[in-house]
Short mmCIF file of C-alpha atoms in Angstrom, two decimals:
data_model
loop_
_atom_site.label_atom_id
_atom_site.label_comp_id
_atom_site.label_asym_id
_atom_site.label_seq_id
_atom_site.Cartn_x
_atom_site.Cartn_y
_atom_site.Cartn_z
CA MET A 1 7.01 -44.02 17.70
CA ILE A 2 4.00 -43.30 15.51
CA LEU A 3 3.74 -39.87 17.16
CA VAL A 4 7.36 -39.11 16.28
CA ARG A 5 6.68 -40.08 12.67
CA ILE A 6 3.60 -37.87 12.52
CA ALA A 7 5.57 -34.98 14.05
CA ALA A 8 8.38 -35.49 11.53
CA ALA A 9 5.91 -35.58 8.65
CA LEU A 10 4.24 -32.37 9.87
CA LEU A 11 7.63 -30.71 10.21
CA VAL A 12 8.54 -31.61 6.64
CA LEU A 13 5.17 -30.26 5.44
CA ALA A 14 5.63 -27.07 7.44
CA CYS A 15 9.09 -26.47 5.96
CA GLY A 16 7.69 -26.95 2.46
CA GLY A 17 4.97 -24.42 3.26
CA CYS A 18 7.53 -21.84 4.39
CA GLU A 19 9.50 -22.19 1.17
CA ARG A 20 6.32 -21.81 -0.85
CA GLU A 21 5.61 -18.44 0.77
CA ALA A 22 9.16 -17.10 1.30
CA ARG A 23 9.38 -13.40 0.48
CA ARG A 24 12.87 -12.41 -0.59
CA PHE A 25 12.54 -8.66 -1.04
CA ASP A 26 16.13 -7.74 -1.82
CA ASP A 27 16.79 -10.78 -3.98
CA SER A 28 18.51 -10.25 -7.31
CA PRO A 29 18.60 -13.58 -9.10
CA PRO A 30 20.89 -13.93 -12.11
CA PRO A 31 19.28 -13.24 -15.48
CA ALA A 32 18.73 -16.08 -17.89
CA ARG A 33 21.68 -17.09 -20.04
CA PRO A 34 21.46 -16.17 -23.71
CA VAL A 35 19.29 -18.69 -25.51
CA THR A 36 19.92 -19.89 -29.04
CA MET A 37 16.83 -20.18 -31.16
CA SER A 38 18.43 -22.09 -34.01
CA GLU A 39 20.42 -25.25 -34.36
CA LEU A 40 22.89 -23.41 -36.56
CA GLU A 41 25.63 -22.01 -34.41
CA PRO A 42 29.33 -21.45 -34.71
CA GLY A 43 31.77 -23.71 -32.90
CA PRO A 44 30.88 -26.76 -30.84
CA ARG A 45 27.26 -27.45 -29.82
CA THR A 46 26.19 -25.69 -26.64
CA MET A 47 24.27 -27.56 -23.97
CA ALA A 48 20.50 -27.66 -24.05
CA SER A 49 18.61 -25.26 -21.81
CA THR A 50 18.64 -26.39 -18.19
CA MET A 51 18.13 -23.14 -16.32
CA ARG A 52 15.19 -23.12 -13.95
CA ASN A 53 13.15 -20.21 -12.71
CA PRO A 54 14.48 -19.31 -9.22
CA TYR A 55 10.87 -18.66 -8.20
CA GLU A 56 9.22 -21.73 -9.71
CA GLY A 57 8.14 -23.05 -6.28
CA ASN A 58 7.35 -19.68 -4.72
CA ALA A 59 3.67 -18.76 -4.68
CA TRP A 60 4.30 -15.23 -3.44
CA ALA A 61 6.68 -14.45 -6.32
CA ILE A 62 4.22 -15.85 -8.89
CA SER A 63 1.42 -13.71 -7.45
CA GLN A 64 3.72 -10.68 -7.73
CA GLY A 65 4.18 -11.68 -11.37
CA LYS A 66 0.42 -11.65 -11.81
CA ARG A 67 0.26 -8.14 -10.34
CA LEU A 68 3.07 -6.92 -12.61
CA PHE A 69 1.38 -8.56 -15.63
CA SER A 70 -1.57 -6.19 -15.34
CA GLN A 71 0.36 -3.17 -13.97
CA PHE A 72 2.89 -3.17 -16.80
CA ASN A 73 0.09 -3.50 -19.32
CA CYS A 74 0.90 -6.95 -20.68
CA VAL A 75 -2.90 -7.25 -20.79
CA GLY A 76 -2.90 -4.43 -23.36
CA CYS A 77 -1.74 -6.90 -26.06
CA HIS A 78 -2.08 -10.38 -24.56
CA GLY A 79 -5.45 -9.87 -22.85
CA GLN A 80 -5.81 -11.78 -19.63
CA GLY A 81 -3.82 -14.53 -21.34
CA GLY A 82 -6.25 -15.04 -24.20
CA GLY A 83 -4.40 -12.80 -26.64
CA ALA A 84 -5.60 -9.96 -28.82
CA ILE A 85 -2.98 -7.85 -30.58
CA GLY A 86 -0.35 -10.25 -29.26
CA PRO A 87 -0.46 -14.03 -29.21
CA PRO A 88 -2.44 -15.86 -26.51
CA LEU A 89 -0.46 -17.14 -23.55
CA MET A 90 -2.94 -19.71 -22.22
CA ASP A 91 -2.59 -22.29 -24.99
CA ASP A 92 0.03 -24.87 -25.96
CA GLU A 93 1.60 -22.89 -28.83
CA TRP A 94 4.92 -21.27 -27.99
CA ILE A 95 6.45 -19.28 -30.84
CA TYR A 96 9.72 -18.60 -29.06
CA GLY A 97 9.83 -21.55 -26.66
CA SER A 98 8.15 -22.42 -23.38
CA GLU A 99 11.23 -22.97 -21.20
CA PRO A 100 11.75 -20.36 -18.44
CA GLU A 101 14.88 -19.13 -20.24
CA ASN A 102 12.95 -18.62 -23.48
CA VAL A 103 10.20 -16.63 -21.77
CA PHE A 104 12.82 -14.56 -19.90
CA ALA A 105 14.52 -13.73 -23.19
CA THR A 106 11.19 -12.83 -24.80
CA ILE A 107 10.43 -10.33 -22.02
CA ALA A 108 13.96 -8.95 -21.66
CA GLN A 109 14.90 -8.68 -25.32
CA GLY A 110 11.54 -8.34 -27.02
CA ARG A 111 10.48 -10.21 -30.16
CA PRO A 112 9.77 -9.18 -33.76
CA ASN A 113 6.33 -7.89 -34.69
CA GLY A 114 5.57 -5.89 -31.62
CA MET A 115 6.85 -7.40 -28.37
CA PRO A 116 8.86 -4.59 -26.72
CA ALA A 117 12.12 -5.24 -24.86
CA PHE A 118 11.72 -4.65 -21.12
CA GLY A 119 15.32 -5.53 -20.29
CA GLY A 120 16.51 -2.11 -19.10
CA LYS A 121 13.22 -1.26 -17.41
CA LEU A 122 12.55 -4.36 -15.30
CA ASN A 123 15.09 -6.02 -13.06
CA SER A 124 15.76 -9.75 -13.18
CA GLN A 125 13.62 -10.36 -10.09
CA GLN A 126 10.56 -8.83 -11.74
CA ILE A 127 11.20 -10.65 -15.04
CA TRP A 128 11.53 -14.02 -13.31
CA GLN A 129 8.29 -13.32 -11.42
CA LEU A 130 6.57 -12.55 -14.73
CA VAL A 131 8.06 -15.70 -16.30
CA GLY A 132 6.52 -17.78 -13.52
CA TYR A 133 3.15 -16.16 -14.03
CA VAL A 134 3.22 -16.53 -17.82
CA GLN A 135 4.00 -20.23 -17.40
CA SER A 136 1.15 -20.62 -14.90
CA LEU A 137 -1.32 -19.43 -17.56
CA SER A 138 -1.00 -22.75 -19.39
CA GLY A 139 -0.43 -24.83 -16.28
CA LEU A 140 3.34 -25.26 -16.69
CA ILE A 141 4.05 -24.69 -12.99
CA ARG A 142 2.82 -26.57 -9.94
CA LYS A 143 -0.84 -26.00 -9.15
CA ASP A 144 -0.21 -25.30 -5.47
CA VAL A 145 2.05 -22.40 -6.48
CA ALA A 146 -0.15 -20.85 -9.19
CA PRO A 147 -2.39 -17.90 -8.18
CA GLY A 148 -5.79 -18.95 -6.88
CA ARG A 149 -7.82 -15.75 -7.05
CA ASP A 150 -8.33 -12.52 -8.98
CA ASP A 151 -8.77 -9.03 -7.69
CA HIS A 152 -11.45 -8.37 -10.28
CA MET A 153 -14.08 -10.22 -12.27
CA GLN A 154 -12.64 -12.59 -14.80
CA ARG A 155 -14.21 -15.27 -16.97
CA LYS A 156 -11.27 -17.56 -17.49
CA ALA A 157 -10.40 -20.28 -15.00
CA GLN A 158 -7.98 -19.52 -12.20
CA GLU A 159 -4.34 -20.27 -12.93
CA GLN A 160 -4.53 -22.73 -10.06
CA SER A 161 -7.20 -24.80 -11.80
CA THR A 162 -5.56 -24.67 -15.23
CA ASP A 163 -4.49 -28.12 -16.36
CA LYS A 164 -1.03 -28.53 -17.77
CA MET A 165 -0.86 -28.03 -21.53
CA GLU A 166 2.19 -29.75 -22.92
CA PRO A 167 3.93 -27.25 -25.22
CA ALA A 168 2.94 -28.55 -28.63
CA SER A 169 4.81 -26.46 -31.11
CA SER A 170 7.68 -24.13 -31.38
CA GLY A 171 8.22 -21.61 -34.10
CA ILE A 172 5.67 -19.41 -35.75
CA PRO A 173 2.30 -21.20 -35.96
CA ALA A 174 0.54 -21.39 -39.31
CA SER A 175 -2.28 -19.26 -37.94
CA ALA A 176 0.12 -16.37 -37.37
CA GLU A 177 1.93 -16.52 -40.72
CA GLY A 178 -0.34 -13.86 -42.13
CA ARG A 179 0.95 -11.39 -39.58
CA GLN A 180 4.51 -11.50 -40.86
CA MET B 1 0.55 16.95 34.46
CA ILE B 2 0.43 13.39 33.18
CA LEU B 3 -1.71 14.66 30.34
CA SER B 4 0.83 17.31 29.34
CA LEU B 5 3.64 14.76 29.51
CA LEU B 6 1.65 12.43 27.30
CA GLN B 7 0.98 15.24 24.82
CA GLY B 8 4.64 16.16 24.68
CA TRP B 9 5.56 12.56 23.95
CA VAL B 10 2.94 11.93 21.26
CA GLY B 11 4.00 14.98 19.26
CA ALA B 12 2.43 16.02 15.98
CA HIS B 13 0.23 12.95 15.39
CA SER B 14 -2.12 13.20 18.34
CA ALA B 15 -5.85 13.10 18.99
CA LEU B 16 -5.11 15.09 22.16
CA GLU B 17 -4.15 18.21 20.18
CA PRO B 18 -7.30 18.89 18.16
CA ALA B 19 -6.93 21.34 15.27
CA GLY B 20 -10.52 21.41 14.06
CA PRO B 21 -14.11 21.23 15.29
CA GLN B 22 -14.51 17.47 14.68
CA ALA B 23 -11.32 16.58 16.50
CA GLY B 24 -12.35 19.07 19.21
CA ARG B 25 -15.63 17.22 19.78
CA ILE B 26 -13.86 13.87 19.86
CA HIS B 27 -11.33 15.29 22.27
CA ALA B 28 -14.09 16.64 24.56
CA LEU B 29 -15.78 13.22 24.54
CA TRP B 30 -12.46 11.57 25.34
CA GLN B 31 -11.81 13.96 28.23
CA PHE B 32 -15.31 13.41 29.64
CA MET B 33 -14.90 9.63 29.51
CA TRP B 34 -11.38 9.87 30.92
CA VAL B 35 -12.46 11.98 33.93
CA VAL B 36 -15.52 9.80 34.67
CA SER B 37 -13.50 6.60 34.33
CA ALA B 38 -10.81 8.02 36.62
CA LEU B 39 -13.43 8.86 39.26
CA VAL B 40 -14.95 5.39 38.98
CA PHE B 41 -11.50 3.84 39.30
CA LEU B 42 -10.76 5.90 42.42
CA ALA B 43 -14.15 4.97 43.92
CA VAL B 44 -13.57 1.26 43.25
CA VAL B 45 -10.07 1.34 44.72
CA GLY B 46 -11.41 3.27 47.74
CA ALA B 47 -14.19 0.73 48.31
CA LEU B 48 -11.73 -2.12 47.98
CA LEU B 49 -9.38 -0.53 50.55
CA TYR B 50 -12.30 0.12 52.90
CA ALA B 51 -13.45 -3.50 52.61
CA ALA B 52 -9.92 -4.76 53.16
CA LEU B 53 -9.31 -2.62 56.25
CA HIS B 54 -12.68 -2.94 58.02
CA ARG B 55 -13.63 -6.35 59.36
CA ARG B 56 -17.26 -7.30 59.16
CA ALA B 57 -18.98 -6.96 62.58
CA ALA B 58 -19.60 -10.22 64.43
CA GLY B 59 -22.89 -11.82 63.45
CA GLN B 60 -23.21 -9.77 60.25
CA SER B 61 -23.28 -11.87 57.09
CA ALA B 62 -23.73 -11.44 53.34
CA VAL B 63 -25.89 -14.57 53.37
CA ASN B 64 -29.51 -13.84 54.33
CA PRO B 65 -31.53 -16.14 56.63
CA ASP B 66 -32.80 -18.18 53.65
CA GLY B 67 -29.23 -19.19 52.83
CA VAL B 68 -29.17 -17.12 49.60
CA ARG B 69 -26.36 -14.70 48.93
CA SER B 70 -28.01 -11.40 47.98
CA ALA B 71 -26.65 -8.04 46.99
CA THR B 72 -26.07 -5.61 49.83
CA ARG B 73 -27.34 -2.05 49.69
CA TRP B 74 -23.96 -0.66 48.47
CA VAL B 75 -23.62 -3.22 45.72
CA SER B 76 -27.13 -2.35 44.47
CA ILE B 77 -26.29 1.38 44.52
CA ALA B 78 -23.02 0.80 42.64
CA THR B 79 -24.80 -1.30 40.00
CA GLY B 80 -27.39 1.45 39.52
CA VAL B 81 -24.69 4.12 39.20
CA SER B 82 -22.75 1.97 36.68
CA ILE B 83 -25.84 1.58 34.49
CA ALA B 84 -26.51 5.33 34.69
CA ILE B 85 -22.89 6.12 33.72
CA LEU B 86 -22.95 3.73 30.74
CA ILE B 87 -26.25 5.21 29.51
CA ALA B 88 -24.76 8.70 29.93
CA PHE B 89 -21.70 7.61 27.87
CA LEU B 90 -24.04 6.32 25.16
CA GLY B 91 -25.94 9.62 25.11
CA VAL B 92 -22.81 11.81 25.02
CA ASN B 93 -21.28 9.57 22.36
CA PHE B 94 -24.41 9.93 20.21
CA VAL B 95 -24.46 13.71 20.62
CA THR B 96 -20.75 13.87 19.69
CA ALA B 97 -20.85 11.53 16.70
CA ARG B 98 -24.02 12.84 15.07
CA PRO B 99 -22.63 16.14 13.69
CA LEU B 100 -19.49 14.32 12.48
CA THR B 101 -21.37 12.32 9.85
CA SER B 102 -22.92 14.91 7.52
CA ALA B 103 -20.76 17.45 5.70
CA PRO B 104 -21.97 20.92 4.75
CA GLY B 105 -22.81 21.42 1.07
CA ASP B 106 -20.02 23.85 0.12
CA ALA B 107 -17.23 21.47 1.14
CA LEU B 108 -14.05 21.03 -0.89
CA GLN B 109 -13.93 17.57 -2.50
CA ILE B 110 -10.73 15.53 -2.43
CA SER B 111 -10.32 11.85 -3.32
CA VAL B 112 -7.77 9.71 -1.59
CA THR B 113 -6.84 6.25 -2.87
CA GLY B 114 -4.85 3.84 -0.72
CA TYR B 115 -2.09 1.71 -2.21
CA GLN B 116 0.42 -0.58 -0.54
CA TRP B 117 2.04 1.59 1.04
CA TRP B 118 1.27 5.15 0.01
CA TRP B 119 -1.64 7.50 -0.65
CA SER B 120 -2.72 8.96 -3.98
CA VAL B 121 -4.49 12.31 -3.59
CA GLN B 122 -6.68 13.85 -6.29
CA TYR B 123 -8.38 17.23 -6.43
CA PRO B 124 -11.17 16.65 -8.95
CA SER B 125 -12.26 19.34 -11.37
CA ALA B 126 -14.89 19.57 -14.09
CA THR B 127 -12.06 20.47 -16.49
CA PRO B 128 -9.81 17.43 -16.85
CA SER B 129 -6.66 19.54 -17.28
CA ASP B 130 -7.39 21.25 -13.97
CA GLN B 131 -7.35 18.00 -12.05
CA VAL B 132 -4.50 17.77 -9.61
CA THR B 133 -2.87 14.48 -8.62
CA THR B 134 -0.29 14.29 -5.89
CA ALA B 135 0.74 11.82 -3.24
CA ASN B 136 1.11 11.53 0.51
CA GLU B 137 0.56 15.25 1.12
CA ILE B 138 -2.97 16.67 1.36
CA HIS B 139 -3.25 20.45 1.27
CA VAL B 140 -6.49 21.90 2.64
CA PRO B 141 -7.68 25.48 3.16
CA VAL B 142 -8.11 26.60 6.77
CA GLY B 143 -11.68 27.15 7.92
CA ARG B 144 -13.40 25.32 5.05
CA PRO B 145 -14.98 21.87 5.37
CA VAL B 146 -13.21 19.18 3.31
CA VAL B 147 -14.83 15.92 2.19
CA MET B 148 -12.43 13.03 1.60
CA THR B 149 -13.74 10.35 -0.75
CA LEU B 150 -11.78 7.25 0.11
CA SER B 151 -11.09 4.09 -1.84
CA SER B 152 -8.35 1.50 -2.17
CA ARG B 153 -6.69 -0.30 -5.06
CA ASP B 154 -5.40 -3.35 -3.20
CA VAL B 155 -6.24 -4.12 0.44
CA ILE B 156 -8.16 -2.38 3.21
CA HIS B 157 -6.40 0.70 4.59
CA SER B 158 -7.63 3.25 7.11
CA PHE B 159 -7.31 7.03 6.89
CA TRP B 160 -6.47 8.63 10.22
CA PRO B 161 -5.35 12.27 10.57
CA ALA B 162 -5.61 12.15 14.36
CA ASN B 163 -5.44 15.91 14.97
CA LEU B 164 -8.37 16.57 12.64
CA VAL B 165 -10.88 13.70 12.76
CA GLY B 166 -11.27 10.00 13.57
CA LYS B 167 -10.57 6.99 11.37
CA ARG B 168 -12.30 5.80 8.22
CA ASP B 169 -11.53 2.63 6.28
CA LEU B 170 -10.53 2.62 2.60
CA ILE B 171 -12.12 -0.44 1.03
CA PRO B 172 -11.27 -1.84 -2.43
CA GLY B 173 -14.18 -1.52 -4.85
CA ASN B 174 -16.11 0.74 -2.51
CA LYS B 175 -16.20 4.47 -1.80
CA SER B 176 -16.41 5.75 1.73
CA SER B 177 -16.11 9.35 2.85
CA ILE B 178 -15.18 11.40 5.85
CA TRP B 179 -15.10 15.14 6.36
CA PHE B 180 -13.17 17.50 8.54
CA GLN B 181 -12.21 21.11 8.88
CA ALA B 182 -8.85 22.51 9.98
CA ASP B 183 -9.11 25.70 12.03
CA THR B 184 -5.43 26.20 12.77
CA PRO B 185 -2.84 26.43 9.98
CA GLY B 186 -0.17 23.80 10.35
CA VAL B 187 1.17 20.42 9.22
CA TYR B 188 -0.54 17.42 10.74
CA ARG B 189 0.67 13.87 10.38
CA GLY B 190 -1.76 11.10 9.51
CA GLN B 191 -1.28 7.37 9.43
CA CYS B 192 -2.81 4.20 7.99
CA ALA B 193 -4.71 2.67 10.90
CA GLU B 194 -5.62 -0.74 9.47
CA PHE B 195 -2.89 -3.36 9.16
CA CYS B 196 -2.24 -3.62 5.42
CA GLY B 197 1.01 -5.55 5.00
CA HIS B 198 4.74 -5.25 5.55
CA GLN B 199 5.05 -1.48 5.49
CA HIS B 200 1.79 -0.59 7.21
CA ALA B 201 3.74 1.32 9.88
CA LYS B 202 5.49 3.43 7.23
CA MET B 203 2.31 4.41 5.42
CA GLY B 204 1.95 7.93 6.68
CA PHE B 205 0.77 11.20 5.12
CA LEU B 206 0.73 14.88 5.92
CA VAL B 207 -2.26 17.19 6.01
CA VAL B 208 -1.06 20.73 5.34
CA ALA B 209 -3.63 23.34 6.40
CA ASP B 210 -2.90 26.64 4.61
CA PRO B 211 -4.72 29.98 4.66
CA PRO B 212 -7.20 30.00 1.73
CA ALA B 213 -5.15 32.33 -0.55
CA GLN B 214 -2.02 30.24 -0.05
CA PHE B 215 -4.02 27.04 -0.72
CA GLU B 216 -5.35 28.45 -4.01
CA ALA B 217 -1.82 29.42 -5.06
CA TRP B 218 -0.61 25.90 -4.25
CA LEU B 219 -3.45 24.34 -6.24
CA ARG B 220 -2.63 26.56 -9.28
CA GLU B 221 1.01 25.50 -9.17
CA GLN B 222 0.09 21.83 -8.88
CA ARG B 223 -2.07 22.06 -12.02
CA ASP B 224 0.96 22.86 -14.17
CA SER B 225 2.82 20.17 -16.05
CA ALA B 226 6.51 19.80 -15.38
CA PRO B 227 8.48 22.36 -17.45
CA PRO B 228 11.24 21.08 -19.77
CA PRO B 229 14.40 20.68 -17.71
CA PRO B 230 17.21 23.24 -18.13
CA PRO B 231 19.97 22.04 -20.47
CA GLY B 232 22.81 20.13 -18.91
CA SER B 233 22.67 17.61 -16.13
CA ALA B 234 18.91 17.90 -15.56
CA THR B 235 18.18 17.13 -19.21
CA ARG B 236 20.42 14.09 -18.96
CA GLY B 237 18.49 13.18 -15.78
CA GLN B 238 15.20 13.27 -17.63
CA GLU B 239 16.65 10.88 -20.23
CA VAL B 240 17.73 8.58 -17.40
CA PHE B 241 14.23 8.73 -15.88
CA LEU B 242 12.60 7.83 -19.19
CA ALA B 243 15.08 5.06 -20.02
CA ALA B 244 15.32 3.38 -16.60
CA SER B 245 12.77 1.51 -14.52
CA CYS B 246 11.27 4.78 -13.11
CA VAL B 247 9.11 5.27 -16.17
CA MET B 248 7.38 1.90 -15.69
CA CYS B 249 5.45 3.09 -12.62
CA HIS B 250 5.56 6.89 -12.26
CA THR B 251 3.86 9.82 -13.96
CA ILE B 252 5.52 13.14 -14.67
CA ARG B 253 2.99 15.28 -16.48
CA GLY B 254 4.62 17.00 -19.46
CA THR B 255 6.76 13.95 -20.33
CA PRO B 256 5.90 10.57 -21.88
CA ALA B 257 5.96 9.03 -18.39
CA GLY B 258 2.34 8.31 -17.55
CA SER B 259 2.04 5.13 -15.52
CA ARG B 260 -0.33 5.05 -12.57
CA VAL B 261 1.32 2.25 -10.61
CA GLY B 262 3.34 4.51 -8.29
CA PRO B 263 3.01 8.08 -7.00
CA ASP B 264 2.72 11.03 -9.41
CA LEU B 265 6.09 12.82 -9.37
CA THR B 266 5.17 15.96 -11.37
CA HIS B 267 5.79 18.19 -8.34
CA LEU B 268 7.96 15.85 -6.28
CA ALA B 269 10.38 18.53 -5.10
CA SER B 270 7.53 20.61 -3.62
CA ARG B 271 6.65 17.84 -1.15
CA ARG B 272 8.00 17.70 2.37
CA THR B 273 8.50 13.94 2.62
CA LEU B 274 9.41 10.86 0.57
CA ALA B 275 8.07 7.31 0.65
CA ALA B 276 4.76 8.10 2.41
CA ALA B 277 6.04 10.43 5.15
CA THR B 278 8.92 8.06 5.92
CA LEU B 279 11.87 10.29 4.99
CA GLU B 280 12.41 14.01 4.86
CA ASN B 281 12.61 15.14 1.23
CA THR B 282 16.33 15.85 0.88
CA ARG B 283 18.71 15.02 -1.96
CA ALA B 284 20.56 12.45 0.16
CA ASN B 285 17.36 10.68 1.23
CA LEU B 286 16.10 10.69 -2.35
CA ALA B 287 19.34 9.12 -3.55
CA ALA B 288 19.14 6.44 -0.83
CA TRP B 289 15.50 5.74 -1.63
CA ILE B 290 16.10 5.37 -5.38
CA SER B 291 19.22 3.22 -4.97
CA ASP B 292 17.92 0.81 -2.34
CA PRO B 293 14.28 1.26 -1.34
CA GLN B 294 14.18 -2.26 0.14
CA ARG B 295 16.62 -1.18 2.84
CA ILE B 296 14.38 1.72 3.91
CA LYS B 297 11.01 -0.02 3.52
CA PRO B 298 11.56 -3.79 3.15
CA GLY B 299 8.82 -5.17 0.95
CA THR B 300 7.95 -1.91 -0.75
CA LEU B 301 6.82 -2.44 -4.33
CA MET B 302 9.47 -0.02 -5.64
CA PRO B 303 12.39 -2.01 -7.09
CA PRO B 304 15.97 -0.78 -6.65
CA ALA B 305 17.26 1.21 -9.62
CA ASP B 306 20.57 -0.01 -10.95
CA LEU B 307 22.11 3.31 -12.02
CA THR B 308 25.69 4.44 -12.41
CA PRO B 309 26.68 7.21 -9.94
CA ALA B 310 26.78 9.75 -12.78
CA ASP B 311 23.29 8.77 -13.96
CA LEU B 312 21.96 8.87 -10.39
CA ALA B 313 23.39 12.36 -9.86
CA ALA B 314 21.83 13.55 -13.13
CA LEU B 315 18.50 11.95 -12.16
CA LEU B 316 18.58 13.75 -8.79
CA ASP B 317 19.37 17.05 -10.57
CA TYR B 318 16.30 16.47 -12.73
CA LEU B 319 13.99 15.45 -9.87
CA GLU B 320 15.01 18.58 -7.95
CA THR B 321 13.64 20.73 -10.80
CA LEU B 322 10.14 19.22 -10.32
CA ARG B 323 8.93 21.96 -8.03
#
């Protein structure tokens, strides 16, 4: 009986492991729904954001996001997450929201003061992969899914060993007001 | 006869059809080892048959009077011959491999960088504008030694143009090199020979050996930037290229597209193949590759382009002008 239980437990673990690594090459997940950034809106109140990243439990997709992050030159403005010309992505300040939908909209539609819109140039699969990686920079996704190594020398901690930083603020932080 | 059958089956990518001195030496070594091994095999089978068919004479035994099983005369001779053959193999191997390692000084330099799952090829020059970057097709002049400087941007690959020379690994963060010389003009297929991920099998390349004058002409053409497209559909195609996902990864010199993530497309239409020697370079194959690369090479890092049929046709018109 105990053997059966152990076998069942191993089977459950193995299935979880498969899901974590599943590579869905010709996947085209739906894009995020439009997000409202203000409480002022016409008509009845819309529901709060509930959309999840289709890749939030998929380590392979998040590592692809990490690859795209440097290939598409996100590092040019955001550094390796520490920020430079653009805001840092490894802290708890989220100007335009920390939910997957918010980050998707930021990448797809761009934001004022410099963030370009990548909507027509990246497909929804790539954007969702990037969303997962951006969230991993401040520990907002599971640690067993976050990337655990770099292909080059890097001084910051691995995404995998980044502790979760509860999103503290939304809106433009005081430190960035001067950039308006 | 078996050998000729084998050669016919292997086709263009074959170490048994050497097209240069290095491959010739390797081929001679292979033939020597093959003939000796065949003779040894025949001798062993013959001895086995003899032993099976001839009973030992009465009173004769492999166990000597002390009760110890000792080697008979024939076993001792065979052991001695085996040792001699292995030492001879070592010697011939050394003599074959030694001249393959050092390239002559006047060799042409080419750098090859491995990516998942294609090859970037650069012809360096002291003048930056004379540098040539292409992909998956390596042109070399006939009769001149060529040194390949090899590196990788992601995982370990291995460079193997079987008709010209043996294998050499491409290692991330490290530079290795290999040299060869093509004596016969022709197109030789090469292949990645180190498992490197999903599309390892479809990571091929071509080595095109041209007469020196033709090679120089090719190199001059490759130095040029892409000319502005003729008005009409091709111009529209260039706009599509620059507005769609293509521009995120590919370079076309002479346009704002300058990303180094995917292959350089400045002279795409002059190449013989698409997708690392996977498809013949035809308009239909190009359309299929752009629309749904995951169907042709599942796992390839090129995403499908979501284009309207009119935009795709214009894009193809433009890409066909990149000669």
